[in-house]
Amino acid sequence: MSNVVEFKDFTFKYINQLEPTLKNINLEIKKGEKVLIAGPSGSGKSTLGSCLNGIVPFSKEGGFKGTLTVKNIEPYESSIFEISNLVGTVLQDQDGQFIGLSVGEDVSFIDENNLIPQSEMIKNTEKALKEVGMENFINHSPQELSGGQKQSVSLAGIMRSPAEILLFDEPLANLDPYSGKHAMKLICDIQKKTGKTIIVIEHRIEDVLEQEFDRVIILSKGEVVANGTPEELFRKDIFRQYGLREPLYIEALKYSGVNLETDSIYPISKIGTNENIKKVKTWCDSIELKEKRFKDNILSVQNLSFAYDESKSILKDVNFSVNRGEILALLGNNGAGKSTLCKVITGIEKESSGDIIFLGKSIIKNSIKRRGEKIGFVMQNPNHMITQETLLEEVQFGLKIRGVKDFTEKAEKALEICGLHEFRHWPVTSLSYGQKKRLTIAAILALEPEVLILDEPTAGQDYKRYKEFMNFIKEIANKGVGIILITHDMHLALEYANRAIVLCNGTIIANNSPSIILGEKELMEKSNLKETSLSQMAEIMGLDPEMLMNSFINFENQGGIR
């Protein structure tokens, strides 16, 4: 196969930075390959993608050395229009990519630009939308769609592109696991049907490599530190070394003493050898299973219902409780009612019926302000919460309006806990999305809530930050705070939650330990949740999924292997 992308001794530096973002990149990508480019936050992977599609250095003032060719064209010597005919790009923020008033208009944009006759354009658009299962949404506005549906429309649009190289920049960042699985399958189906080169930039390794990829390229601090097949890199144990998380089943194989250098490990369908099964069973039997119990009830939701109008009920007779020091995962697909439930608890929305009991007393007549003194709510989008100019001012703000005397001391302590103290005098606008997320949590923590609700707390964070952040959440819980995590991340629920409830169409359909819930295949399918690779591993090996997951979590909690 011929090379369609070549980096030779390529170094790139933004003009306002002292150090290069990309350093001495030597890389080749062949025609028709499926390649994953991974790396922790700040590794340079998105900049690498922007160099490929001509966004930099063409439109940003930067300096570079070496050469980059895409289909024998140097992007920085060409126009973005010319490069767009070679490299089609789906951005992380899909809303920033839509240009049509309707789904159909958006997908037909390329044909319209190329002066394709209208009758042919309509056929092409309908065919592309049918390929991604969105033909019934042709007249809908893109803003009416869910994250997964927007991703599908973006894929339909890029299918109309003449580009032979398709670049996806963090395609899973805003998707729930079920939608993410669907998106990755669509991406790989496109490659099978068209033979196009696929480049995916992403740090959710397990979700991407559930599909078979030809190669993984790992970046760290602007340099290529690993380049090989997924199987080769799994055998070298290289992902954790650079702050990335390998699939859970690979970790379980390691913990079981499976020889990664000789035994079958990728794809997951190949792991069910007699030798592997024997080792995994022996390991599971050796783990002491411990269950943490909580008795001190702090918050109780009783027969709660909510509707925006009489014709559309969002929550129906919801019952659950949260105990002091407990971490409760609130699971469910997009539209299940998770965020709405938490808005009702905090008073942002008013329940239609039912009661909310806090420390033995009803709070349904309490104002948002009164509830907010004891129940903290951190929204998914930090930009919806931040109002002040600097980090310190943001955390001080809530303390000041409550008349707290030592507000600066409390604010600085909260920033320190969240790993932001050194930036306390920085303007908020200089922070990354993940840092803004931690800032909003610091502002709520400073108020010392007794219940803390976090909406998708780890979305968009790499594994290193994810671990730091969730260990920090565990410390808060250990101090007696009840935690509710709204999450699509099944790994997070399995590893950190003491209990999980599953919402489906506004109704709770499960309330149990995460290992039991995630091991029930029918339940996962009913609620449009995605099973972890541990569940798949258990099925392939003929093991009890609850036993395998409990062994995995208890082993990690007892120190594990690092």
XYZ file of C-alpha atoms in Angstrom, residues 6-409:
404
model
C 4.097 11.332 5.562
C 5.694 13.360 8.343
C 9.493 13.725 8.067
C 11.379 15.360 10.948
C 8.311 17.583 11.408
C 8.342 20.111 14.267
C 5.626 22.687 14.856
C 5.425 25.592 17.345
C 2.616 28.074 17.918
C 3.966 31.595 17.770
C 2.923 32.460 21.342
C 4.615 29.399 22.871
C 8.232 28.910 23.890
C 8.337 25.156 23.205
C 7.135 23.271 20.107
C 3.815 21.433 20.395
C 5.029 18.761 17.969
C 8.651 17.600 17.997
C 10.518 15.697 15.309
C 7.517 13.701 14.055
C 8.371 10.866 11.673
C 5.247 9.039 10.653
C 3.679 7.282 7.696
C 0.028 6.332 7.169
C -0.841 4.016 4.305
C -3.850 4.096 2.011
C -6.847 2.256 3.490
C -5.441 1.977 7.037
C -7.509 2.449 10.184
C -5.275 4.318 12.620
C -5.905 5.448 16.197
C -3.867 8.431 17.399
C -3.950 8.491 21.204
C -2.301 10.444 23.975
C -3.050 12.273 27.206
C -4.370 15.845 27.252
C -1.737 18.239 25.943
C 0.172 15.535 24.050
C -0.253 17.309 20.709
C -2.639 14.837 19.067
C -5.253 17.434 18.066
C -2.517 19.737 16.720
C -1.245 16.824 14.633
C -4.739 16.430 13.191
C -4.960 20.161 12.512
C -1.701 19.997 10.582
C -3.128 17.149 8.495
C -6.293 18.969 7.472
C -4.548 22.295 6.864
C -6.007 24.256 9.795
C -2.461 24.716 11.078
C -0.035 25.967 10.150
C -2.086 27.465 7.300
C -4.431 29.605 9.428
C -2.399 30.052 12.628
C 0.823 31.950 13.006
C 3.285 29.191 13.776
C 6.705 28.008 12.883
C 7.585 24.569 11.599
C 10.545 22.532 10.384
C 10.662 19.385 8.306
C 8.024 18.247 5.846
C 4.445 16.990 5.837
C 2.785 15.615 2.728
C -0.818 14.508 2.265
C -1.335 12.693 -1.041
C 1.933 14.352 -2.225
C 0.619 17.826 -1.347
C 2.067 19.982 1.426
C -0.950 21.345 3.385
C 0.811 24.538 4.441
C 1.494 25.372 0.780
C -2.153 24.795 -0.230
C -5.552 26.243 0.577
C -7.872 24.723 3.177
C -10.373 24.180 0.347
C -7.843 22.113 -1.616
C -6.901 20.065 1.465
C -10.583 19.492 2.340
C -10.878 17.510 -0.903
C -8.130 15.214 0.419
C -8.940 15.137 4.175
C -12.532 15.163 5.423
C -12.835 16.136 9.088
C -15.465 15.519 11.754
C -14.860 17.876 14.672
C -15.271 17.126 18.379
C -17.875 19.911 18.621
C -20.489 18.879 16.067
C -22.554 22.039 16.630
C -19.627 24.051 15.238
C -19.711 22.010 12.030
C -23.379 22.216 10.964
C -24.174 24.811 8.333
C -27.559 23.698 6.964
C -30.918 24.624 8.480
C -32.014 21.011 8.160
C -30.293 17.629 8.247
C -30.876 17.214 4.521
C -29.413 20.628 3.695
C -26.333 19.903 5.754
C -25.586 16.534 4.141
C -26.194 17.897 0.626
C -23.854 20.889 1.112
C -20.913 19.286 -0.739
C -23.094 18.274 -3.702
C -24.584 21.768 -3.787
C -21.107 23.330 -3.892
C -20.174 21.000 -6.750
C -23.282 22.068 -8.732
C -24.760 18.545 -8.749
C -28.280 18.536 -10.298
C -30.988 18.721 -7.655
C -32.576 15.356 -8.433
C -29.212 13.600 -8.117
C -28.380 15.617 -4.988
C -31.583 14.443 -3.269
C -30.822 10.811 -4.128
C -27.257 11.123 -2.812
C -28.456 12.751 0.423
C -31.151 10.149 1.049
C -28.690 7.328 0.383
C -26.072 8.796 2.778
C -28.643 9.280 5.550
C -29.981 5.753 5.052
C -26.435 4.399 5.472
C -26.300 5.893 8.993
C -29.922 5.205 9.933
C -30.997 8.872 9.843
C -33.234 8.937 6.753
C -36.326 9.763 8.876
C -34.661 12.947 10.174
C -33.968 14.550 6.787
C -36.235 17.551 7.510
C -35.243 17.992 11.157
C -33.060 20.831 12.407
C -29.600 19.616 13.569
C -30.271 21.358 16.899
C -33.183 18.972 17.566
C -30.896 15.933 17.523
C -29.143 14.091 20.340
C -25.341 13.885 20.459
C -25.346 10.448 18.841
C -27.719 11.568 16.097
C -25.587 14.634 15.368
C -22.565 12.375 15.048
C -24.452 10.166 12.586
C -25.425 13.182 10.457
C -21.791 14.359 10.479
C -20.796 10.903 9.210
C -23.431 11.060 6.459
C -22.047 14.444 5.416
C -18.472 13.259 5.307
C -19.532 10.244 3.228
C -20.466 12.709 0.484
C -16.946 14.144 0.583
C -14.532 13.149 -2.209
C -11.769 12.995 0.426
C -9.877 9.697 0.590
C -8.749 10.384 4.176
C -11.334 10.785 6.941
C -10.156 12.401 10.191
C -12.234 12.160 13.394
C -11.139 14.402 16.274
C -12.366 12.856 19.555
C -15.593 11.518 18.008
C -16.682 9.939 21.322
C -16.191 12.969 23.589
C -19.856 14.041 23.689
C -21.482 10.645 23.206
C -22.885 8.144 25.668
C -21.255 4.672 25.384
C -24.107 3.179 23.371
C -24.043 6.044 20.852
C -20.229 5.866 20.851
C -20.308 2.169 19.992
C -22.742 2.892 17.156
C -20.545 5.753 15.877
C -17.377 3.621 15.864
C -19.187 0.841 13.990
C -20.427 3.367 11.405
C -16.913 4.764 10.968
C -15.481 1.297 10.394
C -18.362 0.314 8.102
C -17.597 3.369 5.963
C -13.995 2.206 5.691
C -15.044 -1.307 4.654
C -17.411 0.000 1.973
C -15.178 2.749 0.566
C -11.595 1.688 1.331
C -10.883 5.188 2.644
C -8.131 5.862 5.162
C -9.524 6.378 8.665
C -7.672 8.407 11.325
C -9.300 8.619 14.756
C -7.918 10.923 17.479
C -9.224 9.695 20.832
C -8.174 8.697 24.367
C -11.083 6.274 25.027
C -8.987 3.269 24.044
C -11.433 0.485 24.932
C -14.327 2.036 23.031
C -12.264 2.602 19.871
C -10.379 -0.701 19.843
C -13.567 -2.704 20.277
C -13.442 -2.356 16.485
C -10.354 -3.844 14.852
C -7.772 -1.157 14.022
C -4.578 -1.652 12.023
C -2.372 0.608 14.091
C -2.131 2.743 17.229
C 0.131 5.790 17.407
C 0.751 7.231 20.879
C 1.895 10.811 21.405
C 3.355 12.218 24.609
C 4.658 15.761 25.056
C 4.547 16.301 21.309
C 6.541 13.218 20.344
C 5.609 9.850 18.881
C 6.482 7.400 21.668
C 4.806 4.268 20.288
C 3.676 3.069 16.872
C 2.403 -0.450 16.275
C -0.589 -2.761 16.054
C -2.953 -2.772 19.067
C -1.765 -6.265 19.969
C 1.921 -5.242 19.851
C 1.317 -2.289 22.161
C -0.807 -4.307 24.587
C 2.019 -6.818 24.862
C 4.509 -4.029 25.600
C 2.340 -2.645 28.440
C 2.844 0.862 27.095
C -0.538 2.580 27.532
C -0.431 3.175 31.303
C 3.145 4.393 30.965
C 1.812 7.392 29.033
C -1.325 8.105 31.066
C -3.762 6.102 28.942
C -6.116 3.351 29.958
C -6.028 0.053 28.129
C -9.221 -2.053 27.894
C -10.383 -3.504 31.220
C -10.124 -7.060 29.933
C -6.414 -6.543 29.185
C -5.915 -5.366 32.777
C -7.815 -8.403 34.071
C -5.628 -10.729 31.975
C -2.520 -9.108 33.482
C -3.875 -9.425 37.006
C -4.586 -13.114 36.320
C -0.998 -13.803 35.312
C -1.783 -14.426 31.641
C 1.398 -14.206 29.552
C 0.721 -11.254 27.266
C 3.808 -11.991 25.183
C 2.627 -15.421 24.029
C -1.119 -15.842 24.705
C -3.984 -14.592 22.513
C -5.138 -11.147 23.687
C -6.519 -9.129 20.713
C -9.160 -8.877 19.498
C -11.130 -9.889 22.575
C -12.829 -12.736 20.701
C -9.520 -14.665 20.790
C -8.962 -14.713 24.569
C -11.101 -17.774 25.414
C -8.271 -20.338 25.388
C -8.264 -23.088 28.020
C -5.025 -21.772 29.528
C -6.370 -18.208 29.797
C -9.653 -19.397 31.358
C -7.821 -21.524 33.926
C -5.626 -18.596 35.022
C -8.526 -16.155 35.259
C -10.631 -18.593 37.328
C -7.732 -19.238 39.720
C -7.180 -15.503 40.132
C -10.884 -14.804 40.806
C -10.972 -17.534 43.473
C -7.985 -15.957 45.229
C -9.563 -12.501 45.691
C -11.153 -11.652 49.016
C -14.487 -9.985 48.224
C -15.460 -7.075 50.458
C -18.654 -5.057 50.371
C -18.937 -1.655 52.000
C -22.296 -1.072 53.713
C -23.951 2.280 54.416
C -26.751 2.844 56.915
C -26.994 6.580 57.626
C -29.623 7.852 55.163
C -29.117 11.461 54.106
C -31.407 11.984 51.095
C -34.558 10.126 50.081
C -36.625 10.599 46.912
C -40.188 9.302 47.283
C -42.714 8.692 44.485
C -41.300 11.625 42.508
C -42.876 12.545 39.164
C -42.229 15.455 36.813
C -43.621 16.694 33.504
C -43.010 19.845 31.479
C -46.639 19.601 30.397
C -49.503 17.152 30.926
C -48.869 15.350 27.646
C -45.190 14.573 28.268
C -44.134 12.907 31.512
C -40.347 12.962 32.094
C -40.097 11.260 35.520
C -42.571 8.656 36.751
C -42.851 7.562 40.385
C -39.104 7.616 41.130
C -37.937 6.173 44.467
C -34.345 5.930 45.750
C -32.109 7.074 48.606
C -28.528 8.196 49.172
C -26.554 7.412 52.306
C -23.857 9.437 54.019
C -20.467 8.619 52.470
C -22.008 6.617 49.622
C -21.194 7.115 45.923
C -24.308 6.464 43.847
C -24.067 6.227 40.034
C -27.126 7.422 38.119
C -27.091 5.571 34.780
C -29.220 5.753 31.666
C -29.032 6.720 28.007
C -29.516 10.252 26.679
C -33.069 11.410 27.390
C -33.669 8.928 30.221
C -34.317 11.784 32.692
C -31.073 11.753 34.718
C -30.278 15.477 34.579
C -33.955 16.399 35.003
C -34.150 14.260 38.159
C -31.220 16.128 39.693
C -32.700 19.493 38.706
C -35.893 18.549 40.563
C -33.884 17.486 43.637
C -32.063 20.833 43.711
C -35.226 22.876 43.057
C -34.294 24.107 39.585
C -37.420 22.303 38.356
C -40.625 21.775 40.351
C -41.909 18.209 40.841
C -45.439 17.304 39.709
C -45.889 14.994 42.698
C -43.908 13.137 45.340
C -41.546 14.200 48.101
C -37.837 14.796 48.749
C -36.599 14.091 52.278
C -33.292 15.526 53.506
C -32.090 14.373 56.939
C -35.613 13.301 57.848
C -37.401 16.494 56.730
C -39.265 17.333 53.528
C -37.557 20.020 51.420
C -40.023 20.333 48.534
C -41.151 23.733 49.834
C -37.556 24.973 50.269
C -36.142 27.495 47.802
C -33.227 26.737 45.455
C -31.037 28.858 47.739
C -31.919 26.847 50.859
C -31.453 23.539 49.094
C -28.172 24.761 47.638
C -26.759 25.278 51.131
C -26.723 21.510 51.659
C -27.067 19.980 48.165
C -24.405 21.013 45.681
C -25.025 20.537 41.935
C -22.168 20.702 39.413
C -23.557 20.920 35.881
C -22.082 19.042 32.919
C -21.036 22.220 31.087
C -18.814 24.361 33.352
C -19.449 27.438 31.202
C -23.046 27.423 32.484
C -21.815 27.976 36.057
C -18.816 30.308 35.925
C -19.497 34.029 36.494
C -16.277 35.585 37.838
C -13.024 36.638 36.148
C -10.361 34.763 38.137
C -10.338 31.301 39.717
C -10.056 32.622 43.266
C -12.907 35.102 42.734
C -15.097 32.312 41.344
C -14.647 30.123 44.416
C -14.939 33.081 46.813
C -18.195 34.260 45.243
C -20.578 31.729 46.815
C -18.863 32.058 50.199
C -19.135 35.853 50.151
C -22.858 35.947 49.422
C -23.392 33.509 52.307
C -21.515 35.834 54.637
C -18.653 33.404 55.409
C -15.901 35.311 57.229
C -12.836 33.274 56.267
C -13.909 33.029 52.609
C -10.401 33.428 51.148
C -8.955 30.647 53.291
